[in-house]
mmCIF file of C-alpha atoms in Angstrom:
data_model
loop_
_atom_site.group_PDB
_atom_site.id
_atom_site.type_symbol
_atom_site.label_atom_id
_atom_site.label_comp_id
_atom_site.label_asym_id
_atom_site.label_seq_id
_atom_site.Cartn_x
_atom_site.Cartn_y
_atom_site.Cartn_z
ATOM 1 C CA MET I 1 -158.795 51.724 -60.409
ATOM 2 C CA ALA I 2 -156.889 54.982 -59.694
ATOM 3 C CA VAL I 3 -153.849 54.693 -57.652
ATOM 4 C CA LEU I 4 -152.050 57.482 -55.240
ATOM 5 C CA LYS I 5 -149.194 58.794 -57.235
ATOM 6 C CA VAL I 6 -147.623 60.887 -54.496
ATOM 7 C CA PRO I 7 -146.364 58.816 -51.506
ATOM 8 C CA VAL I 8 -147.035 59.906 -48.096
ATOM 9 C CA THR I 9 -143.774 61.767 -46.516
ATOM 10 C CA SER I 10 -142.941 64.160 -43.675
ATOM 11 C CA SER I 11 -144.028 66.956 -45.532
ATOM 12 C CA ASP I 12 -147.691 65.817 -45.045
ATOM 13 C CA HIS I 13 -150.076 66.423 -42.412
ATOM 14 C CA ILE I 14 -150.574 63.424 -40.615
ATOM 15 C CA GLN I 15 -152.385 61.805 -37.655
ATOM 16 C CA GLY I 16 -151.882 58.567 -36.269
ATOM 17 C CA ASP I 17 -149.319 56.114 -35.945
ATOM 18 C CA ALA I 18 -146.748 55.694 -38.577
ATOM 19 C CA HIS I 19 -146.753 51.912 -38.378
ATOM 20 C CA ALA I 20 -150.463 51.794 -38.957
ATOM 21 C CA PRO I 21 -151.632 48.907 -41.112
ATOM 22 C CA VAL I 22 -153.800 51.311 -42.880
ATOM 23 C CA THR I 23 -153.626 55.084 -44.418
ATOM 24 C CA LEU I 24 -156.462 57.116 -45.268
ATOM 25 C CA VAL I 25 -155.422 60.119 -47.392
ATOM 26 C CA GLU I 26 -158.309 62.477 -48.137
ATOM 27 C CA TYR I 27 -158.017 65.394 -50.848
ATOM 28 C CA GLY I 28 -160.425 68.097 -49.656
ATOM 29 C CA ASP I 29 -161.500 71.745 -49.716
ATOM 30 C CA TYR I 30 -162.260 73.673 -47.035
ATOM 31 C CA GLU I 31 -165.507 75.323 -48.685
ATOM 32 C CA CYS I 32 -167.051 72.073 -50.261
ATOM 33 C CA PRO I 33 -170.084 71.023 -48.441
ATOM 34 C CA TYR I 34 -169.375 67.271 -49.016
ATOM 35 C CA CYS I 35 -165.681 67.698 -47.503
ATOM 36 C CA GLY I 36 -167.625 69.425 -44.379
ATOM 37 C CA ALA I 37 -169.904 66.622 -44.231
ATOM 38 C CA ALA I 38 -167.268 64.092 -44.491
ATOM 39 C CA HIS I 39 -165.037 65.356 -41.709
ATOM 40 C CA THR I 40 -167.152 64.223 -39.129
ATOM 41 C CA HIS I 41 -167.230 60.865 -40.354
ATOM 42 C CA VAL I 42 -163.278 60.977 -40.793
ATOM 43 C CA GLN I 43 -163.279 61.678 -37.112
ATOM 44 C CA LEU I 44 -165.491 58.662 -36.283
ATOM 45 C CA VAL I 45 -163.445 56.683 -38.359
ATOM 46 C CA GLN I 46 -160.318 57.741 -36.554
ATOM 47 C CA LYS I 47 -161.904 56.804 -33.393
ATOM 48 C CA HIS I 48 -163.228 53.616 -34.312
ATOM 49 C CA TYR I 49 -159.800 52.411 -35.408
ATOM 50 C CA GLY I 50 -157.347 54.047 -32.996
ATOM 51 C CA SER I 51 -153.923 52.977 -33.497
ATOM 52 C CA GLN I 52 -154.845 51.062 -36.692
ATOM 53 C CA LEU I 53 -155.252 54.166 -39.031
ATOM 54 C CA ARG I 54 -152.945 56.673 -40.289
ATOM 55 C CA PHE I 55 -154.740 59.931 -41.900
ATOM 56 C CA VAL I 56 -153.549 62.620 -44.029
ATOM 57 C CA PHE I 57 -155.052 65.375 -45.450
ATOM 58 C CA ARG I 58 -154.259 67.120 -48.560
ATOM 59 C CA HIS I 59 -155.489 70.018 -50.324
ATOM 60 C CA PHE I 60 -157.606 70.440 -53.606
ATOM 61 C CA PRO I 61 -159.149 74.016 -53.509
ATOM 62 C CA LEU I 62 -161.767 74.109 -56.468
ATOM 63 C CA THR I 63 -161.132 77.700 -56.444
ATOM 64 C CA GLU I 64 -163.201 78.390 -59.676
ATOM 65 C CA VAL I 65 -166.388 77.398 -57.434
ATOM 66 C CA HIS I 66 -165.105 78.035 -53.946
ATOM 67 C CA PRO I 67 -163.564 81.398 -53.772
ATOM 68 C CA ASN I 68 -162.402 81.010 -50.120
ATOM 69 C CA ALA I 69 -160.997 77.698 -50.542
ATOM 70 C CA GLN I 70 -157.800 78.785 -51.498
ATOM 71 C CA SER I 71 -157.139 81.359 -48.422
ATOM 72 C CA ALA I 72 -158.528 78.803 -46.040
ATOM 73 C CA ALA I 73 -156.310 75.894 -47.304
ATOM 74 C CA GLU I 74 -153.364 78.427 -46.943
ATOM 75 C CA SER I 75 -154.277 79.639 -43.739
ATOM 76 C CA ALA I 76 -154.417 75.698 -42.590
ATOM 77 C CA GLU I 77 -150.507 75.751 -43.874
ATOM 78 C CA PHE I 78 -149.682 78.779 -41.988
ATOM 79 C CA ALA I 79 -151.064 77.062 -38.883
ATOM 80 C CA GLY I 80 -149.518 74.023 -39.604
ATOM 81 C CA VAL I 81 -145.867 75.772 -39.518
ATOM 82 C CA HIS I 82 -146.626 77.182 -36.065
ATOM 83 C CA GLY I 83 -147.565 73.307 -35.091
ATOM 84 C CA ARG I 84 -151.140 73.889 -35.222
ATOM 85 C CA PHE I 85 -152.547 72.309 -38.483
ATOM 86 C CA TRP I 86 -155.166 69.856 -37.269
ATOM 87 C CA GLU I 87 -156.654 72.371 -34.844
ATOM 88 C CA MET I 88 -157.125 75.075 -37.851
ATOM 89 C CA HIS I 89 -158.089 72.261 -40.040
ATOM 90 C CA ASP I 90 -161.111 71.205 -37.501
ATOM 91 C CA LEU I 91 -162.104 74.952 -37.049
ATOM 92 C CA LEU I 92 -162.286 75.653 -40.902
ATOM 93 C CA PHE I 93 -164.741 72.341 -40.908
ATOM 94 C CA GLU I 94 -166.688 73.197 -38.200
ATOM 95 C CA ASN I 95 -167.169 76.867 -38.716
ATOM 96 C CA GLN I 96 -167.833 75.828 -42.799
ATOM 97 C CA GLU I 97 -171.087 77.630 -43.374
ATOM 98 C CA ARG I 98 -169.518 80.960 -42.160
ATOM 99 C CA LEU I 99 -166.164 80.952 -44.046
ATOM 100 C CA SER I 100 -164.624 84.266 -45.223
ATOM 101 C CA ILE I 101 -161.754 85.878 -44.863
ATOM 102 C CA GLN I 102 -162.750 87.406 -41.646
ATOM 103 C CA LEU I 103 -163.268 83.984 -40.118
ATOM 104 C CA LEU I 104 -160.162 83.207 -41.162
ATOM 105 C CA PHE I 105 -158.275 85.593 -39.194
ATOM 106 C CA ALA I 106 -160.747 85.058 -36.245
ATOM 107 C CA ALA I 107 -159.581 81.423 -36.460
ATOM 108 C CA VAL I 108 -155.936 81.978 -36.055
ATOM 109 C CA ARG I 109 -156.529 84.402 -33.280
ATOM 110 C CA SER I 110 -158.367 81.766 -31.463
ATOM 111 C CA LEU I 111 -155.254 79.417 -31.910
ATOM 112 C CA GLY I 112 -153.100 82.519 -30.529
ATOM 113 C CA LEU I 113 -151.204 83.174 -33.739
ATOM 114 C CA SER I 114 -150.546 86.482 -35.104
ATOM 115 C CA GLU I 115 -153.064 87.958 -37.757
ATOM 116 C CA ALA I 116 -150.684 90.037 -39.049
ATOM 117 C CA GLU I 117 -148.214 87.457 -39.885
ATOM 118 C CA LEU I 118 -151.256 85.328 -41.850
ATOM 119 C CA ARG I 119 -152.036 88.645 -43.648
ATOM 120 C CA ASP I 120 -148.312 88.832 -44.809
ATOM 121 C CA ALA I 121 -148.600 84.954 -45.668
ATOM 122 C CA LEU I 122 -151.689 85.264 -47.613
ATOM 123 C CA ALA I 123 -150.452 88.540 -49.380
ATOM 124 C CA GLU I 124 -147.151 86.995 -50.703
ATOM 125 C CA GLY I 125 -148.614 83.848 -51.369
ATOM 126 C CA THR I 126 -146.249 81.910 -49.298
ATOM 127 C CA TYR I 127 -147.934 78.531 -48.902
ATOM 128 C CA MET I 128 -149.553 78.783 -52.548
ATOM 129 C CA SER I 129 -146.870 76.383 -54.178
ATOM 130 C CA LYS I 130 -147.749 73.722 -51.189
ATOM 131 C CA VAL I 131 -151.665 73.976 -52.310
ATOM 132 C CA ARG I 132 -150.651 73.994 -55.799
ATOM 133 C CA ASP I 133 -148.467 70.769 -55.103
ATOM 134 C CA ASP I 134 -151.155 69.018 -52.796
ATOM 135 C CA PHE I 135 -153.588 69.653 -56.080
ATOM 136 C CA LEU I 136 -151.416 69.061 -58.857
ATOM 137 C CA GLY I 137 -150.480 65.652 -57.121
ATOM 138 C CA GLY I 138 -154.186 64.693 -56.701
ATOM 139 C CA VAL I 139 -154.935 65.256 -60.303
ATOM 140 C CA ARG I 140 -152.339 62.978 -61.239
ATOM 141 C CA SER I 141 -153.578 60.548 -59.063
ATOM 142 C CA GLY I 142 -156.712 60.448 -60.386
ATOM 143 C CA VAL I 143 -158.631 62.672 -57.794
ATOM 144 C CA ASN I 144 -162.368 63.754 -59.583
ATOM 145 C CA GLY I 145 -163.617 65.470 -57.191
ATOM 146 C CA THR I 146 -164.051 66.361 -53.747
ATOM 147 C CA PRO I 147 -163.886 64.740 -51.117
ATOM 148 C CA ALA I 148 -161.422 61.801 -52.849
ATOM 149 C CA PHE I 149 -160.142 59.244 -50.257
ATOM 150 C CA PHE I 150 -157.259 56.994 -50.797
ATOM 151 C CA ILE I 151 -157.215 53.795 -48.269
ATOM 152 C CA ASN I 152 -153.899 52.230 -48.773
ATOM 153 C CA ASP I 153 -153.049 53.960 -51.845
ATOM 154 C CA ARG I 154 -156.386 52.771 -54.173
ATOM 155 C CA ARG I 155 -158.848 55.393 -54.661
ATOM 156 C CA HIS I 156 -162.250 54.566 -52.736
ATOM 157 C CA ASP I 157 -164.999 55.262 -55.135
ATOM 158 C CA GLY I 158 -167.969 54.220 -52.879
ATOM 159 C CA PRO I 159 -169.774 56.837 -50.663
ATOM 160 C CA PHE I 160 -167.588 58.324 -47.913
ATOM 161 C CA ASP I 161 -170.104 57.716 -44.680
ATOM 162 C CA PHE I 162 -169.004 56.127 -41.548
ATOM 163 C CA PRO I 163 -170.338 52.585 -42.651
ATOM 164 C CA HIS I 164 -168.953 52.514 -46.424
ATOM 165 C CA LEU I 165 -165.144 54.031 -45.109
ATOM 166 C CA VAL I 166 -165.342 51.141 -42.353
ATOM 167 C CA ALA I 167 -166.265 48.506 -44.713
ATOM 168 C CA ALA I 168 -163.623 49.581 -47.285
ATOM 169 C CA ILE I 169 -160.780 49.946 -44.516
ATOM 170 C CA ASP I 170 -161.806 46.447 -43.091
ATOM 171 C CA THR I 171 -160.876 44.687 -46.185
ATOM 172 C CA GLN I 172 -157.426 46.144 -45.524
ATOM 173 C CA LEU I 173 -157.192 44.653 -42.114
ATOM 174 C CA MET P 1 -172.366 49.980 -77.023
ATOM 175 C CA SER P 2 -170.652 52.250 -79.285
ATOM 176 C CA GLN P 3 -166.844 52.036 -79.909
ATOM 177 C CA VAL P 4 -165.136 55.487 -79.504
ATOM 178 C CA LEU P 5 -162.899 56.392 -82.581
ATOM 179 C CA SER P 6 -159.283 54.967 -81.537
ATOM 180 C CA PRO P 7 -155.697 56.447 -81.811
ATOM 181 C CA GLY P 8 -154.256 57.349 -85.224
ATOM 182 C CA THR P 9 -157.709 58.083 -86.736
ATOM 183 C CA SER P 10 -158.188 61.739 -88.327
ATOM 184 C CA ALA P 11 -160.153 63.741 -85.783
ATOM 185 C CA PRO P 12 -163.628 64.524 -87.837
ATOM 186 C CA ASP P 13 -163.716 68.211 -87.819
ATOM 187 C CA PHE P 14 -166.897 69.780 -87.127
ATOM 188 C CA THR P 15 -168.638 73.380 -86.663
ATOM 189 C CA LEU P 16 -170.856 73.915 -83.525
ATOM 190 C CA HIS P 17 -172.571 76.390 -81.680
ATOM 191 C CA VAL P 18 -170.135 77.682 -78.795
ATOM 192 C CA THR P 19 -172.688 80.830 -77.706
ATOM 193 C CA PRO P 20 -176.238 81.491 -79.243
ATOM 194 C CA ASP P 21 -174.865 83.528 -81.743
ATOM 195 C CA GLN P 22 -171.261 82.301 -82.494
ATOM 196 C CA CYS P 23 -169.723 78.861 -83.948
ATOM 197 C CA LEU P 24 -166.523 77.333 -83.385
ATOM 198 C CA SER P 25 -164.816 74.657 -85.590
ATOM 199 C CA LEU P 26 -162.119 72.105 -84.610
ATOM 200 C CA SER P 27 -160.292 72.952 -87.500
ATOM 201 C CA GLU P 28 -159.600 76.434 -85.648
ATOM 202 C CA PHE P 29 -157.431 74.890 -83.784
ATOM 203 C CA ARG P 30 -154.943 73.448 -86.261
ATOM 204 C CA GLY P 31 -151.345 73.904 -84.880
ATOM 205 C CA ARG P 32 -152.301 72.751 -81.201
ATOM 206 C CA PRO P 33 -153.442 70.058 -79.033
ATOM 207 C CA VAL P 34 -157.067 69.824 -78.433
ATOM 208 C CA ILE P 35 -159.060 67.898 -75.714
ATOM 209 C CA LEU P 36 -162.427 66.960 -76.493
ATOM 210 C CA ALA P 37 -164.245 65.949 -73.625
ATOM 211 C CA PHE P 38 -168.166 64.758 -74.306
ATOM 212 C CA TYR P 39 -170.212 64.436 -71.740
ATOM 213 C CA PRO P 40 -173.888 63.276 -70.926
ATOM 214 C CA ALA P 41 -175.670 66.603 -69.553
ATOM 215 C CA ASP P 42 -175.111 69.918 -68.269
ATOM 216 C CA TRP P 43 -176.239 70.060 -64.374
ATOM 217 C CA SER P 44 -175.823 66.797 -63.798
ATOM 218 C CA PRO P 45 -174.111 65.633 -60.666
ATOM 219 C CA VAL P 46 -171.033 63.774 -62.334
ATOM 220 C CA CYS P 47 -170.685 65.832 -65.378
ATOM 221 C CA GLY P 48 -170.696 69.202 -63.018
ATOM 222 C CA ASP P 49 -167.798 68.050 -61.139
ATOM 223 C CA GLN P 50 -165.937 66.659 -64.395
ATOM 224 C CA MET P 51 -166.177 70.108 -65.993
ATOM 225 C CA VAL P 52 -165.477 72.073 -62.884
ATOM 226 C CA LEU P 53 -162.268 69.625 -62.420
ATOM 227 C CA TYR P 54 -161.499 70.703 -66.065
ATOM 228 C CA ASN P 55 -161.744 74.258 -65.482
ATOM 229 C CA GLN P 56 -159.304 74.187 -62.510
ATOM 230 C CA VAL P 57 -156.365 71.649 -64.206
ATOM 231 C CA ARG P 58 -157.067 73.939 -67.481
ATOM 232 C CA PRO P 59 -154.139 75.991 -66.483
ATOM 233 C CA GLU P 60 -151.946 72.771 -66.605
ATOM 234 C CA PHE P 61 -153.738 72.158 -70.002
ATOM 235 C CA LEU P 62 -152.674 75.348 -71.483
ATOM 236 C CA ASN P 63 -148.934 74.666 -70.182
ATOM 237 C CA HIS P 64 -149.298 71.721 -72.943
ATOM 238 C CA GLY P 65 -150.532 74.353 -75.331
ATOM 239 C CA ALA P 66 -154.125 72.454 -75.390
ATOM 240 C CA GLU P 67 -157.288 73.847 -74.952
ATOM 241 C CA VAL P 68 -160.161 71.915 -73.785
ATOM 242 C CA LEU P 69 -163.713 71.796 -75.170
ATOM 243 C CA GLY P 70 -166.602 70.126 -73.613
ATOM 244 C CA VAL P 71 -169.670 68.888 -75.810
ATOM 245 C CA SER P 72 -172.807 67.705 -75.249
ATOM 246 C CA VAL P 73 -176.093 67.744 -76.839
ATOM 247 C CA ASP P 74 -177.546 70.553 -74.872
ATOM 248 C CA GLY P 75 -178.287 73.862 -76.282
ATOM 249 C CA ALA P 76 -176.439 76.932 -76.568
ATOM 250 C CA TRP P 77 -178.239 78.771 -74.073
ATOM 251 C CA CYS P 78 -178.283 75.842 -71.584
ATOM 252 C CA HIS P 79 -174.487 75.693 -71.857
ATOM 253 C CA GLN P 80 -174.282 79.481 -71.287
ATOM 254 C CA ALA P 81 -176.334 79.135 -67.943
ATOM 255 C CA PHE P 82 -174.305 76.377 -66.772
ATOM 256 C CA ALA P 83 -170.688 77.700 -67.748
ATOM 257 C CA LYS P 84 -171.903 80.849 -65.976
ATOM 258 C CA ALA P 85 -172.926 78.951 -62.865
ATOM 259 C CA ARG P 86 -170.081 77.139 -62.829
ATOM 260 C CA ASN P 87 -167.778 79.809 -63.605
ATOM 261 C CA LEU P 88 -166.221 77.589 -66.564
ATOM 262 C CA HIS P 89 -163.387 79.271 -68.954
ATOM 263 C CA PHE P 90 -163.450 76.745 -71.633
ATOM 264 C CA PRO P 91 -165.981 76.531 -74.636
ATOM 265 C CA LEU P 92 -168.993 74.064 -74.403
ATOM 266 C CA LEU P 93 -170.080 73.062 -77.798
ATOM 267 C CA ALA P 94 -174.030 72.230 -78.549
ATOM 268 C CA ASP P 95 -173.875 69.126 -80.351
ATOM 269 C CA PHE P 96 -177.969 70.211 -80.864
ATOM 270 C CA GLU P 97 -178.838 69.959 -84.418
ATOM 271 C CA PRO P 98 -178.796 67.622 -86.071
ATOM 272 C CA LYS P 99 -178.774 65.992 -82.428
ATOM 273 C CA GLY P 100 -175.951 64.534 -81.271
ATOM 274 C CA GLY P 101 -174.163 64.518 -84.840
ATOM 275 C CA VAL P 102 -170.631 64.917 -84.008
ATOM 276 C CA SER P 103 -170.985 62.859 -80.850
ATOM 277 C CA LYS P 104 -172.063 59.869 -83.578
ATOM 278 C CA SER P 105 -168.896 60.928 -85.576
ATOM 279 C CA TYR P 106 -166.717 60.106 -82.765
ATOM 280 C CA GLY P 107 -168.655 56.864 -81.890
ATOM 281 C CA ALA P 108 -169.392 58.744 -78.676
ATOM 282 C CA TYR P 109 -173.274 58.851 -78.647
ATOM 283 C CA ARG P 110 -175.790 56.538 -76.937
ATOM 284 C CA GLU P 111 -178.572 56.204 -79.398
ATOM 285 C CA GLY P 112 -181.143 54.474 -76.377
ATOM 286 C CA ASP P 113 -180.247 57.431 -74.164
ATOM 287 C CA GLY P 114 -180.215 60.386 -76.553
ATOM 288 C CA VAL P 115 -177.015 61.935 -74.734
ATOM 289 C CA SER P 116 -173.344 61.872 -75.389
ATOM 290 C CA GLU P 117 -171.045 59.075 -73.911
ATOM 291 C CA ARG P 118 -168.758 60.360 -71.327
ATOM 292 C CA ALA P 119 -165.805 60.213 -73.768
ATOM 293 C CA LEU P 120 -162.528 62.081 -74.015
ATOM 294 C CA PHE P 121 -160.358 62.379 -77.006
ATOM 295 C CA VAL P 122 -156.623 64.137 -76.976
ATOM 296 C CA ILE P 123 -156.154 65.536 -80.619
ATOM 297 C CA ASP P 124 -152.676 66.356 -81.763
ATOM 298 C CA LYS P 125 -151.925 69.567 -83.513
ATOM 299 C CA ASN P 126 -152.378 67.745 -86.859
ATOM 300 C CA GLY P 127 -156.009 67.057 -86.144
ATOM 301 C CA VAL P 128 -155.123 63.400 -85.352
ATOM 302 C CA ILE P 129 -156.682 61.510 -82.443
ATOM 303 C CA PHE P 130 -153.543 60.740 -79.959
ATOM 304 C CA TRP P 131 -155.573 59.077 -77.075
ATOM 305 C CA SER P 132 -158.962 58.272 -76.559
ATOM 306 C CA TYR P 133 -161.056 57.080 -73.587
ATOM 307 C CA ARG P 134 -164.615 56.024 -72.583
ATOM 308 C CA SER P 135 -165.405 56.468 -69.185
ATOM 309 C CA PRO P 136 -168.688 54.275 -67.814
ATOM 310 C CA LEU P 137 -171.279 57.111 -67.689
ATOM 311 C CA ALA P 138 -171.228 57.037 -63.447
ATOM 312 C CA VAL P 139 -167.797 57.608 -63.674
ATOM 313 C CA ASN P 140 -165.724 60.853 -63.362
ATOM 314 C CA PRO P 141 -162.824 60.029 -65.542
ATOM 315 C CA GLY P 142 -160.889 62.886 -63.820
ATOM 316 C CA ALA P 143 -157.741 64.468 -65.727
ATOM 317 C CA ASP P 144 -154.531 62.049 -65.289
ATOM 318 C CA GLY P 145 -155.467 60.325 -68.354
ATOM 319 C CA ILE P 146 -155.621 63.399 -70.270
ATOM 320 C CA LEU P 147 -152.243 64.945 -68.557
ATOM 321 C CA ASN P 148 -150.347 61.886 -69.373
ATOM 322 C CA ALA P 149 -151.476 61.976 -72.918
ATOM 323 C CA LEU P 150 -150.486 65.593 -73.372
ATOM 324 C CA GLU P 151 -146.888 64.732 -71.951
ATOM 325 C CA ARG P 152 -146.954 61.953 -74.394
ATOM 326 C CA LEU P 153 -147.492 63.938 -77.492
ATOM 327 C CA PRO P 154 -144.618 64.457 -79.538
ATOM 328 C CA SER P 155 -143.446 67.879 -79.592
#
């Protein structure tokens, strides 16, 4: 069974209690429709477990099939530097069907962040290496497609809807 | 169930169509490592994910000097359409005639189903199998095993 090779650290995007008994790590791609569908289920799972669950999101953009996935991931990182990662994350998934460069700028604007700064960050590839590091760490951990979930460091190989995620997480509690 | 060729075995050479009018031989890669990825079928969901992943990880393979070659019993025209739809940048070889001949020589053919197994081989620069792995048909094996093998290759 595939095991998470890159431990969760403070450089990750984390929601929930650091001492939660279960950590759910997702490797995802903002342009992947399966990740978009999973987003809603993950939110329900988070609500269901409350402080019992810590959630971590890492980037796994499949740029050869999803032309906007890399820019979207870098935009989320840009928002993250300003403390707005999760808001951007939600905006990207909620507007996935019309994901485009224009949408990234509109999303950043709606968060009150600077479009000019985002433009520079994308042009200079400021967050490219962070996204690449997430991707390569995922590959080393056996991520074989998106989304990929790890529950307490073990890859979850079943479906990723609410009932299946809950069934898998319950075994850890 | 067939047993895939083990490490230490000389990799059987082959020449297969890579496009409708071009062939490619394994021996052309002598001097650099090769990853052979046998898979059941173009267009199937798991194979699609697997090939898209290898396409995305290919720069890492190339950092080790290694090229990845996909092999299935689909014909060259089918491969061409599949590669175009998934934007694949590495060769897909057609083990089409005699059907599955190369897959059989690697122990990576499913007789009853008439398709290749989902099997991976890392072949060293001298043409010897360094690592091999047969995945359950429905499981995408990812790329971690390949990268681990490439890192362990003697330079």
